[in-house]
Tab-separated table of C-alpha atoms in Angstrom:
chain	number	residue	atom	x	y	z
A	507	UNK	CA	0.000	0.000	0.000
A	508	UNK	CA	1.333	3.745	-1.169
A	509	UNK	CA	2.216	6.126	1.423
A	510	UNK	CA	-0.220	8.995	1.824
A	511	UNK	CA	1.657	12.418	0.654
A	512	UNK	CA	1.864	13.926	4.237
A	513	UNK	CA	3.426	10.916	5.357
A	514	UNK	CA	6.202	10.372	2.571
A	515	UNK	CA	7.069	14.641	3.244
A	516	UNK	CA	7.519	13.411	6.529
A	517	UNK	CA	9.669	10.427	5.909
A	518	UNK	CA	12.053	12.490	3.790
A	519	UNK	CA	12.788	15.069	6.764
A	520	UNK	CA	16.021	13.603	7.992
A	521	UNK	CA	17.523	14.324	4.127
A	522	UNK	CA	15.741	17.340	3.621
A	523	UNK	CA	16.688	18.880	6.459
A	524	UNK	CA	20.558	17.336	6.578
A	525	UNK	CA	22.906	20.084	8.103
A	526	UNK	CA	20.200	22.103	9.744
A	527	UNK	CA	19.974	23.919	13.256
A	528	UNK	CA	17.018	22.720	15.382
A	529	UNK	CA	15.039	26.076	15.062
A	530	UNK	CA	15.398	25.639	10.928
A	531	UNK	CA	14.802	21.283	11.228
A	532	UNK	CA	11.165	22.187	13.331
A	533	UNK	CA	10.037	25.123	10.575
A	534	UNK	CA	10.890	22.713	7.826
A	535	UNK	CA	8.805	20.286	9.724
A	536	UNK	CA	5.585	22.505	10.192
A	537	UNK	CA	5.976	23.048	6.304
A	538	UNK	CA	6.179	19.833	4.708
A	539	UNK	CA	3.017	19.194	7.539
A	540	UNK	CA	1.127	22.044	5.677
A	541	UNK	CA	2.249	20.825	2.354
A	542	UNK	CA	-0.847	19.125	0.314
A	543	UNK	CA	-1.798	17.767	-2.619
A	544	UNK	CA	-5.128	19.011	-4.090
A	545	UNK	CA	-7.244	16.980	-6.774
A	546	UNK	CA	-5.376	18.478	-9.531
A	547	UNK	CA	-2.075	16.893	-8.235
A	548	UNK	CA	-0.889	20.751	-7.728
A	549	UNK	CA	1.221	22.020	-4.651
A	550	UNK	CA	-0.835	23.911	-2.291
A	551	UNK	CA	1.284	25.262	0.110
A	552	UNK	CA	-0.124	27.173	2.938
A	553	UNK	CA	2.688	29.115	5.035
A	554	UNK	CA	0.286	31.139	6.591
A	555	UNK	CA	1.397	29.977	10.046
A	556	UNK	CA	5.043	31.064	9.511
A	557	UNK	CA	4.710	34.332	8.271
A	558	UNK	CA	6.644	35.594	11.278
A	559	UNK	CA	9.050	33.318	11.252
A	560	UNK	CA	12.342	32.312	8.325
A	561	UNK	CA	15.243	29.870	8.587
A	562	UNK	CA	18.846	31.143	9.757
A	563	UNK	CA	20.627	33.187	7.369
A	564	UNK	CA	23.682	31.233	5.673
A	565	UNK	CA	26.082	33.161	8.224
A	566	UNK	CA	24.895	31.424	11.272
A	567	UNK	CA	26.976	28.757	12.504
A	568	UNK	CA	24.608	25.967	11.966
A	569	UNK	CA	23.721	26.099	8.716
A	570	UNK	CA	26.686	27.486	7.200
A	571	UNK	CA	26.453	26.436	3.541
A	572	UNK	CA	30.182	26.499	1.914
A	573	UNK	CA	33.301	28.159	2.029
A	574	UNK	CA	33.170	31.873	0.634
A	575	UNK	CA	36.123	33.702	-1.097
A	576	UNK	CA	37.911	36.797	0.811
A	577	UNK	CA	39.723	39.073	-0.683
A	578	UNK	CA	42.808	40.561	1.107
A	579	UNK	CA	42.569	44.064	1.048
A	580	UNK	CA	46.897	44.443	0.691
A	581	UNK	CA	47.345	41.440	-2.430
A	582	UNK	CA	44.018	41.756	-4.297
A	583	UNK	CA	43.898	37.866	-4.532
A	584	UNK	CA	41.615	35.915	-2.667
A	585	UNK	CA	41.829	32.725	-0.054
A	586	UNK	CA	39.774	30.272	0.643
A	587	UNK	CA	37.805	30.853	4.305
A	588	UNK	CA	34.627	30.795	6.344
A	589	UNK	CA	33.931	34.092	6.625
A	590	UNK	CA	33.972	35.820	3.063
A	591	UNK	CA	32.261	38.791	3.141
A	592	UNK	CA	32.418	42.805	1.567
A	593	UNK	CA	34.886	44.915	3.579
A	594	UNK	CA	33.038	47.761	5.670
A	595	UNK	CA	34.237	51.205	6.610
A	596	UNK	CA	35.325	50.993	10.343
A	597	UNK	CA	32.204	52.868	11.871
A	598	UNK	CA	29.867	50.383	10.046
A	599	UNK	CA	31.817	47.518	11.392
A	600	UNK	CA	32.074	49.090	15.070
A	601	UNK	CA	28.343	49.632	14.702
A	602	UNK	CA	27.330	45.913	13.352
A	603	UNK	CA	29.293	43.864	15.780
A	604	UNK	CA	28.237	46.042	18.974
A	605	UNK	CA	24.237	45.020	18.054
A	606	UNK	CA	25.288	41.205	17.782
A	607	UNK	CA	27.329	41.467	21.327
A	608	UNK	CA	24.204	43.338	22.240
A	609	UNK	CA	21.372	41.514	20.964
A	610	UNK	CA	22.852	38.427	20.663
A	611	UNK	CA	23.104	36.683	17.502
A	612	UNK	CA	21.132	34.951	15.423
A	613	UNK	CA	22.456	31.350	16.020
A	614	UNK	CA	19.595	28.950	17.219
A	615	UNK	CA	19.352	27.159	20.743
A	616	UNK	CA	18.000	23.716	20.948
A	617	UNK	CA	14.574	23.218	22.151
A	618	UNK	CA	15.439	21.897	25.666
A	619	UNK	CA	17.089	25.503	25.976
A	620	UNK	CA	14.450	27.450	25.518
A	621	UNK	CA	11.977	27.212	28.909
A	622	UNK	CA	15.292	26.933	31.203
A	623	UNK	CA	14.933	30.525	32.060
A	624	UNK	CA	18.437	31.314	30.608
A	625	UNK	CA	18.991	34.958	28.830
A	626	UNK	CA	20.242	34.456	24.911
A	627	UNK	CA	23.870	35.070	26.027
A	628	UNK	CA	23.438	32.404	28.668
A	629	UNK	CA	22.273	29.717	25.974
A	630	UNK	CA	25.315	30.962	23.432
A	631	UNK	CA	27.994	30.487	26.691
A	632	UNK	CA	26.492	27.407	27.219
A	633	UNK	CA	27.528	25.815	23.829
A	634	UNK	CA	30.763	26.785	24.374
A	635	UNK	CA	33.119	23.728	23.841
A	636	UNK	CA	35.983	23.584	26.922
A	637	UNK	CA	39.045	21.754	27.046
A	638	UNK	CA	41.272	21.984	29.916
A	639	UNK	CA	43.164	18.718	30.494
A	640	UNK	CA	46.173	18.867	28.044
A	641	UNK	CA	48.634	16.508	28.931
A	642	UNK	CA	52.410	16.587	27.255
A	643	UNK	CA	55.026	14.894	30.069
A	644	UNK	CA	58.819	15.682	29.445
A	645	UNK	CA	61.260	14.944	31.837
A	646	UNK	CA	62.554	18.340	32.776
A	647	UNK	CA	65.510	17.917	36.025
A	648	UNK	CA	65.062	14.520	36.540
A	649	UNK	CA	61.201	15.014	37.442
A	650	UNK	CA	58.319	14.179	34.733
A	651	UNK	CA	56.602	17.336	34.093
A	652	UNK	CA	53.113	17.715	32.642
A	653	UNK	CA	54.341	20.893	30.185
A	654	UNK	CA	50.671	21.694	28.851
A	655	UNK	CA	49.186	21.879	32.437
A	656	UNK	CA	47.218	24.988	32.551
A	657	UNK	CA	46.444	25.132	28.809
A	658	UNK	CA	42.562	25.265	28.192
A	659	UNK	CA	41.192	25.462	24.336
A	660	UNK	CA	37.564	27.486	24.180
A	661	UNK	CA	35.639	26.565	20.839
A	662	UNK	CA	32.813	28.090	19.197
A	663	UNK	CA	33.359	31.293	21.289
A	664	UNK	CA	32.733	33.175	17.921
A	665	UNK	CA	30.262	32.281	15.252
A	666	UNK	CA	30.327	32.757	11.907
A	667	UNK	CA	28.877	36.022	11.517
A	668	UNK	CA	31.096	37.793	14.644
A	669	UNK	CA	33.867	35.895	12.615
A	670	UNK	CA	33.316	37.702	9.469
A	671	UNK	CA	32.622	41.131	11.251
A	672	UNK	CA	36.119	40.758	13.358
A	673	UNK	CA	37.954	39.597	10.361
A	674	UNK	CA	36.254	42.809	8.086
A	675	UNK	CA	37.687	45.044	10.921
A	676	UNK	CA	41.174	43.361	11.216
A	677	UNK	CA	41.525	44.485	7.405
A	678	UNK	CA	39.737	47.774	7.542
A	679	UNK	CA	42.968	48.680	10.268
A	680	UNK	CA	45.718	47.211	8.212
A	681	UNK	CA	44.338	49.876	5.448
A	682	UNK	CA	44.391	52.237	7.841
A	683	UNK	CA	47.833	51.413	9.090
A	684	UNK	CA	49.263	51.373	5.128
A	685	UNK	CA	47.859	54.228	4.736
A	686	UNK	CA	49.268	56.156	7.707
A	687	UNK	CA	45.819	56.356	9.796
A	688	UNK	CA	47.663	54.350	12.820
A	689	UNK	CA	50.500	55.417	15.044
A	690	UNK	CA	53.748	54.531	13.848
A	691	UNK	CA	54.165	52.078	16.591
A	692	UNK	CA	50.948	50.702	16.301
A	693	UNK	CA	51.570	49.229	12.896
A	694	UNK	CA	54.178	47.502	11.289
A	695	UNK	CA	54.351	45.717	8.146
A	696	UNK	CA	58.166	44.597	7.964
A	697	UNK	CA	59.403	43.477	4.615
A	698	UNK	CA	59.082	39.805	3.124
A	699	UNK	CA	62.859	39.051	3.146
A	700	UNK	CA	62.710	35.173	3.489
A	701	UNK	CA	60.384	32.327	4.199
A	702	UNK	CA	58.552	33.183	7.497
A	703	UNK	CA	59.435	36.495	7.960
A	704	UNK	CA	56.932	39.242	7.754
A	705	UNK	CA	53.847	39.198	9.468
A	706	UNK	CA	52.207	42.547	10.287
A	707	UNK	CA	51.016	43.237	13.269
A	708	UNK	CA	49.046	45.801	15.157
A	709	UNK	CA	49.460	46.716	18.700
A	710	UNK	CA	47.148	48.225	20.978
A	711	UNK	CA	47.471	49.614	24.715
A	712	UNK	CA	51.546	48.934	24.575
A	713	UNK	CA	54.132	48.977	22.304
A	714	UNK	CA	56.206	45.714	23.055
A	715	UNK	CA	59.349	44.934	21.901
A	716	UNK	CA	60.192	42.020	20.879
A	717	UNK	CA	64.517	41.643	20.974
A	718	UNK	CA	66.536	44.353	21.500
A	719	UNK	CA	66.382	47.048	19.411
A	720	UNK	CA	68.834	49.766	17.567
A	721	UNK	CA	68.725	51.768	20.904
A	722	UNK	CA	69.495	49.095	23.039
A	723	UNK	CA	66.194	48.658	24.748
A	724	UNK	CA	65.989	45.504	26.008
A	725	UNK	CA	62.677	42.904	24.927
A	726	UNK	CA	59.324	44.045	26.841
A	727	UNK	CA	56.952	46.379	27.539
A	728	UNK	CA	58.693	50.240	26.256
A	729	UNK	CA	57.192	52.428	28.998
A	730	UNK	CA	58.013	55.671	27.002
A	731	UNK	CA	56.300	54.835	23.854
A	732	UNK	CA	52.637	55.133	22.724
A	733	UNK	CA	50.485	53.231	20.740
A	734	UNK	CA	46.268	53.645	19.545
A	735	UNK	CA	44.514	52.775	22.640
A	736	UNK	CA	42.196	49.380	22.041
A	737	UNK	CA	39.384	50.218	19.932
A	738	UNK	CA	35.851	49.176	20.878
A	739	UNK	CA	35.091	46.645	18.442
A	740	UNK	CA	38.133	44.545	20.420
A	741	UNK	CA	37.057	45.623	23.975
A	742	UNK	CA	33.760	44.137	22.832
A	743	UNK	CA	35.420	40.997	22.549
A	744	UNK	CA	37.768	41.274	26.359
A	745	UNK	CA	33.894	41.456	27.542
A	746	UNK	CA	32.770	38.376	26.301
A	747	UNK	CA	36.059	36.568	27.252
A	748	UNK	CA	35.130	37.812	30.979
A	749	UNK	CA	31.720	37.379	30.680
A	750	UNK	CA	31.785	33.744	29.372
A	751	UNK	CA	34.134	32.116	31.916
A	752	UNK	CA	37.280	31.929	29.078
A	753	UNK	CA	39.802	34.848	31.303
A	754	UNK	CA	39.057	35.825	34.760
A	755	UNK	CA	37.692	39.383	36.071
A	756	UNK	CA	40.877	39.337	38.199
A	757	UNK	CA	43.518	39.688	34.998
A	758	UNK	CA	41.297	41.871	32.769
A	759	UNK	CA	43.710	42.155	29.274
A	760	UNK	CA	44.809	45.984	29.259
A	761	UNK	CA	46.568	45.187	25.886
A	762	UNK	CA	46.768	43.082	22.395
A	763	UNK	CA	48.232	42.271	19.223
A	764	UNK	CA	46.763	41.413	16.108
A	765	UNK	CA	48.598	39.509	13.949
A	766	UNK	CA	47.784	38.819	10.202
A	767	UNK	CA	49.935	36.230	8.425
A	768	UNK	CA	50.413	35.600	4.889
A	769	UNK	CA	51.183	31.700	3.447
A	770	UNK	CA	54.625	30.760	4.974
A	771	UNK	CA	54.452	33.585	7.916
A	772	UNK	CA	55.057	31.983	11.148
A	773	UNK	CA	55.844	32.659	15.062
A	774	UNK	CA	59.382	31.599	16.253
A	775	UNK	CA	59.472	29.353	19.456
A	776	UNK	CA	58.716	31.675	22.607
A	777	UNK	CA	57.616	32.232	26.352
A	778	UNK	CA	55.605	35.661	26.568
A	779	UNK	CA	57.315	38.121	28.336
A	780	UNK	CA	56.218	38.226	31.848
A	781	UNK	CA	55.751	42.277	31.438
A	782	UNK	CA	52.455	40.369	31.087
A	783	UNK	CA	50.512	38.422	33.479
A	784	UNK	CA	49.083	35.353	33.224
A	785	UNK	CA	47.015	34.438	31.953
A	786	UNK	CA	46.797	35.633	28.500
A	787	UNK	CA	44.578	34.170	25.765
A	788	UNK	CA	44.560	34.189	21.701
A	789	UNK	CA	41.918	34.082	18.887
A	790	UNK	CA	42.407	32.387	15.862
A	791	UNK	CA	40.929	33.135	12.397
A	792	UNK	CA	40.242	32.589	8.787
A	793	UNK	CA	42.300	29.193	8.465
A	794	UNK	CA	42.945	26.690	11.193
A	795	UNK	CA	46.682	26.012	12.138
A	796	UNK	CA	48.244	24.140	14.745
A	797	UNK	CA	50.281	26.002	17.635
A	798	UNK	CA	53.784	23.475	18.874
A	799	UNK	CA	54.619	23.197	22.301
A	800	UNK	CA	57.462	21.618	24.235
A	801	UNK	CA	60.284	23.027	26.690
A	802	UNK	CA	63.071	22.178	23.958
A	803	UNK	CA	61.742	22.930	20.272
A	804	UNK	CA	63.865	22.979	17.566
A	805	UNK	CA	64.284	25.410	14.201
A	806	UNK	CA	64.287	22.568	11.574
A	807	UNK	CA	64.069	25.328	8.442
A	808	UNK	CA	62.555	28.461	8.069
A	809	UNK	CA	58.961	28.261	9.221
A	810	UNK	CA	59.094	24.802	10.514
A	811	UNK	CA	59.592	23.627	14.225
A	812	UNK	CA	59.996	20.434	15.885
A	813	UNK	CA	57.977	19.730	20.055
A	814	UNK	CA	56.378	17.393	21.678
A	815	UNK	CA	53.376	18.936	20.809
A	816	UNK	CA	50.795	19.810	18.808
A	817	UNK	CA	47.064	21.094	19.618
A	818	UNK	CA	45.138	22.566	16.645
A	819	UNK	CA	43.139	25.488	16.778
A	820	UNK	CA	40.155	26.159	15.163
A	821	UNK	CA	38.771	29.272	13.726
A	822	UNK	CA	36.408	30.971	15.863
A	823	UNK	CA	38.458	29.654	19.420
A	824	UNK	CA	40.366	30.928	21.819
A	825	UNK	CA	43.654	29.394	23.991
A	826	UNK	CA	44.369	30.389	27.399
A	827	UNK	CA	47.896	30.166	28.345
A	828	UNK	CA	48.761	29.905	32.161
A	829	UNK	CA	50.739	27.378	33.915
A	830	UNK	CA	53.181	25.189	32.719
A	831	UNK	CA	51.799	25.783	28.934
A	832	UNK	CA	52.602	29.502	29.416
A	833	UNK	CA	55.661	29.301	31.765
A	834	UNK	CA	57.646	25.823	31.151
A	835	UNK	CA	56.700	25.020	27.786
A	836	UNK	CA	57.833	27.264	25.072
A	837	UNK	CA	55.203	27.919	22.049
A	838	UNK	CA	55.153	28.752	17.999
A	839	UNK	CA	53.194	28.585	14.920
A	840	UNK	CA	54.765	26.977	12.050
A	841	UNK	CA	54.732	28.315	8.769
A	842	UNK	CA	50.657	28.334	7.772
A	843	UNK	CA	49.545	27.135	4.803
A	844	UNK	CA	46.799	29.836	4.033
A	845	UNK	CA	46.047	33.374	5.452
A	846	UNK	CA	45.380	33.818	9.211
A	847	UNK	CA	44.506	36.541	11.832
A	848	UNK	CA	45.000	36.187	15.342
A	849	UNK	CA	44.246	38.331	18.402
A	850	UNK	CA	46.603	37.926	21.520
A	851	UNK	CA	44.625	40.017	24.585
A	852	UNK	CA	47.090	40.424	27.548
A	853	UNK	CA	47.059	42.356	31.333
A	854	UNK	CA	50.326	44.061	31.655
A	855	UNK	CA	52.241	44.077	34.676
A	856	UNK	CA	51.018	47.290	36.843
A	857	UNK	CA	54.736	47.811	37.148
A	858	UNK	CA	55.443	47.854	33.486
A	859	UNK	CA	52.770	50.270	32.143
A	860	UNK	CA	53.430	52.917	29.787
A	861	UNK	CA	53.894	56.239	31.305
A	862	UNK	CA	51.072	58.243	29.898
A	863	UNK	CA	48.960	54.421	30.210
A	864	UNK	CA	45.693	55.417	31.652
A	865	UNK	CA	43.292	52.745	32.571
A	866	UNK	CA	40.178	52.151	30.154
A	867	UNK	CA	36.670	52.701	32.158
A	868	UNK	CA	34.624	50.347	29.325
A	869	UNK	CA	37.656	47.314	30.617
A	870	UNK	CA	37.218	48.020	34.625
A	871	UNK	CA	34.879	46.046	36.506
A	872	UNK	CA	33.407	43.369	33.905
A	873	UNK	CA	31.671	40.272	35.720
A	874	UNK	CA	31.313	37.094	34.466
A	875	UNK	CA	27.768	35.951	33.260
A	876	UNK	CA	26.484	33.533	36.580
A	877	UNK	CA	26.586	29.814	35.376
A	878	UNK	CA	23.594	27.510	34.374
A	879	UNK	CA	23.265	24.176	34.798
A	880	UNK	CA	24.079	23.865	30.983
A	881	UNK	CA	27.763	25.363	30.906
A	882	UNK	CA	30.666	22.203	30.686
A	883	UNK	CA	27.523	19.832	30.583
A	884	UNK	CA	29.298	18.094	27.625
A	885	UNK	CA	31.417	15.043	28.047
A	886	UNK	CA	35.061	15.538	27.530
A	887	UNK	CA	37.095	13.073	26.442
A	888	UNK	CA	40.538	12.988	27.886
A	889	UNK	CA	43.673	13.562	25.838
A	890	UNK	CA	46.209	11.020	24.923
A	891	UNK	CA	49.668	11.311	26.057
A	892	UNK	CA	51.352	13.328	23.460
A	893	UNK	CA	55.044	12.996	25.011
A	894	UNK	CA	57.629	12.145	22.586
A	895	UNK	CA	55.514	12.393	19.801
A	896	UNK	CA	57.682	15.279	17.886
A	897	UNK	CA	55.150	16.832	15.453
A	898	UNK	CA	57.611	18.230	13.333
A	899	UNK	CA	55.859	21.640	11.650
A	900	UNK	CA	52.557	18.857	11.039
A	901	UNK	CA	50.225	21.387	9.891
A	902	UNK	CA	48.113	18.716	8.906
A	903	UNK	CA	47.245	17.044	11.872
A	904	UNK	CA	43.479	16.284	12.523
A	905	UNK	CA	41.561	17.483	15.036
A	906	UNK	CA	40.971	14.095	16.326
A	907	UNK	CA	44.698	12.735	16.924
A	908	UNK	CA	44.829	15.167	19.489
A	909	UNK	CA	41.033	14.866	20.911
A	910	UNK	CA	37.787	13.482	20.327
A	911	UNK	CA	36.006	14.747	17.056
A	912	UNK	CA	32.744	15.379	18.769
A	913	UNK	CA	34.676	17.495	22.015
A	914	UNK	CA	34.681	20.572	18.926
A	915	UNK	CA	32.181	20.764	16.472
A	916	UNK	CA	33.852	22.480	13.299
A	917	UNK	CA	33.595	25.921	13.012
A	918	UNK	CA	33.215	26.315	9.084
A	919	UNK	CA	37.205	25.961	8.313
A	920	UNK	CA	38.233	22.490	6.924
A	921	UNK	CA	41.309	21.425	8.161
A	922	UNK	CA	44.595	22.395	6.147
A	923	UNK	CA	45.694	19.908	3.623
A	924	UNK	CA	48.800	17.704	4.502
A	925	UNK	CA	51.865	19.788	3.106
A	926	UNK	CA	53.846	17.569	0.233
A	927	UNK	CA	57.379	17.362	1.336
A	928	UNK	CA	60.265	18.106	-1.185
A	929	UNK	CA	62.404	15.720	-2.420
């Protein structure tokens, strides 16, 4: 016997609606319930009942359709990412992202959510991915030591959309840096000499040096230089990471750096300069790449590293460093494979501030949200030992040799394609 018409809509729900958020699977569902067939064998659709309601738009995190192409505003070519968009004029991104931190965004919350009582930026905290039990032992002084102690990895702290509009903004200042609208100290753009040189960055709050320079000042914090305070699109963002658990109220960052790397820019093996308390956290956009760890890495070539560990990081998430991982183990980015933003927010060192520093009011004071019963509700799966594995510059290491696939949904990005070595 044939299946009535309402029933075989119904039965083809679970392909129909493949890849959808729960808010956009339950419309579908009330539509293919008011979908009929009239004597004629004509579709009558009646949609009266969901005139007030539409499905995500393609920039929520859910239902993100495909990858979109992004033009760099400095090359004029374009790279592959999730967050493609039209570049907008500073005030229009300021504006934008300060009604999504506002208003919350548009990203659905399951049904079971919704009659908990929770505010919209209590359900978005809640799906919050958190990983805090990195483990990497090297023997260090004759004593095993747990070098990625203190690490914690925060996924899906951005969506899509807040992706796009931080990314938009990130290019809108290097414009305005090339083009002389930043202090000189804010910007640099150094000059593509060699493989893994060159990355431009942007500092806000401080001006930090990194070795020492022509007049002898030593790497850190240079009191008697000025940079562009932190603008609000990026204090915005030191809100949430309060507000959501991810950095405490009691090291509120005071500074940052954005970096924006080209294909074969990397980071050199580090510790942060303790001009900056811990703990300090960074954001990673546009492509994922992995970040190396160990107390003894090694320059193998330009751009490519050799530790005991690797831990990718996803677009959209953030890594607190404290502990061990920020102290013991030294840290760098190998050479990535595709273009990349991140955003390093740090406290400085009360004793190390800028002479003409003067405390932002937005930054003083910021809470965090109170929890609900559905923040770190998720089962985390614990890591494997990753001593002595020696992830030599393995950009494309899965997500899943280093923790469980379903611990971090993906975030739009695919993972970077295995680099082919030369022979």
């Amino acid at each position: 016997m044939s299946k009535q018409p309402e029933s075989l809509s119904i039965d083809l729900l679970p392909y129909l609606s493949e890849g959808f958020c729960n808010r956009c699977k339950e419309l579908l569902e009330t539509r293919l319930q008011n979908l009929n067939l009239n004597n004629h064998g004509k579709l009558d659709v009646d949609l009266a009942s969901n005139k007030s309601e539409d499905f995500c738009s393609t920039g929520s995190l859910s239902c993100w359709p495909h990858e979109k192409i992004y033009a760099s505003p400095s090359s004029g070519t374009s790279s592959r990412n999730p967050v493609g968009g039209r570049v907008s004029t500073e005030s229009t991104v300021n504006n934008d992202f300060s009604k999504l931190f506002v208003n919350g965004s548009n990203e659905s919350v399951a049904t079971d959510d919704r009659n908990l009582g929770l505010s919209d930026e209590q359900k978005r905290m809640s799906q919050v991915g958190r990983k805090k039990d990195f483990v990497c032992k090297e023997r260090i002084d004759g004593k095993e030591v747990n070098v990625l102690k203190g690490l914690e990895l925060h996924t899906r702290v951005f969506n899509d959309e807040e992706q796009k509009k931080i990314v938009e903004y990130v290019f809108s200042l290097q414009r305005m840096g090339q083009s002389g609208k930043l202090s000189d100290r804010t910007y640099s753009e150094p000059n593509k000499w060699m493989r893994g040189k060159g990355r431009i960055t942007i500092q806000f709050g401080c001006c930090y040096n990194y070795v020492m320079d022509k007049s002898g000042n030593p790497p850190g914090i240079l009191r008697d230089e000025e940079v562009d305070p932190i603008p609000s699109l990026l204090k915005s963002m030191i809100k949430r990471l309060v507000k959501w658990h991810i950095l405490p109220s009691t090291c509120i960052p005071n500074s940052c750096i954005v970096n924006i790397y080209d294909e074969g820019d990397c980071i050199p093996p580090h510790i942060d300069h303790h001009d900056f308390l811990r703990p300090f956290c960074t954001v990673s956009f546009l492509t994922e790449s992995n970040i190396l760890f160990g107390s003894n890495l090694k320059i193998v070539a330009p751009g490519e590293f050799d530790g005991s560990a690797s831990i990718p990081l996803p677009v959209g998430s953030v890594l607190v460093l404290k502990g061990n991982g920020a102290d013991v183990a030294k840290h760098c980015v190998p050479a990535v494979l595709g273009k990349r933003i991140s955003i390093t927010f740090r406290k400085m060192d009360d004793s190390k501030l800028p002479f003409r520093f003067l405390p932002d009011p937005e930054l003083q004071g910021i809470q965090p949200l109170s929890s609900s019963p559905l923040v770190n509700k998720s089962p985390i799966q614990q890591v494997p030992n990753l001593q002595n594995s020696h992830h030599q510059n393995r950009q494309s290491n899965n997500a899943s040799e280093v923790f469980g696939e379903t611990d971090f949904p993906p975030l739009g990005a695919s993972i970077n394609k295995p680099r082919s070595k030369k022979t």
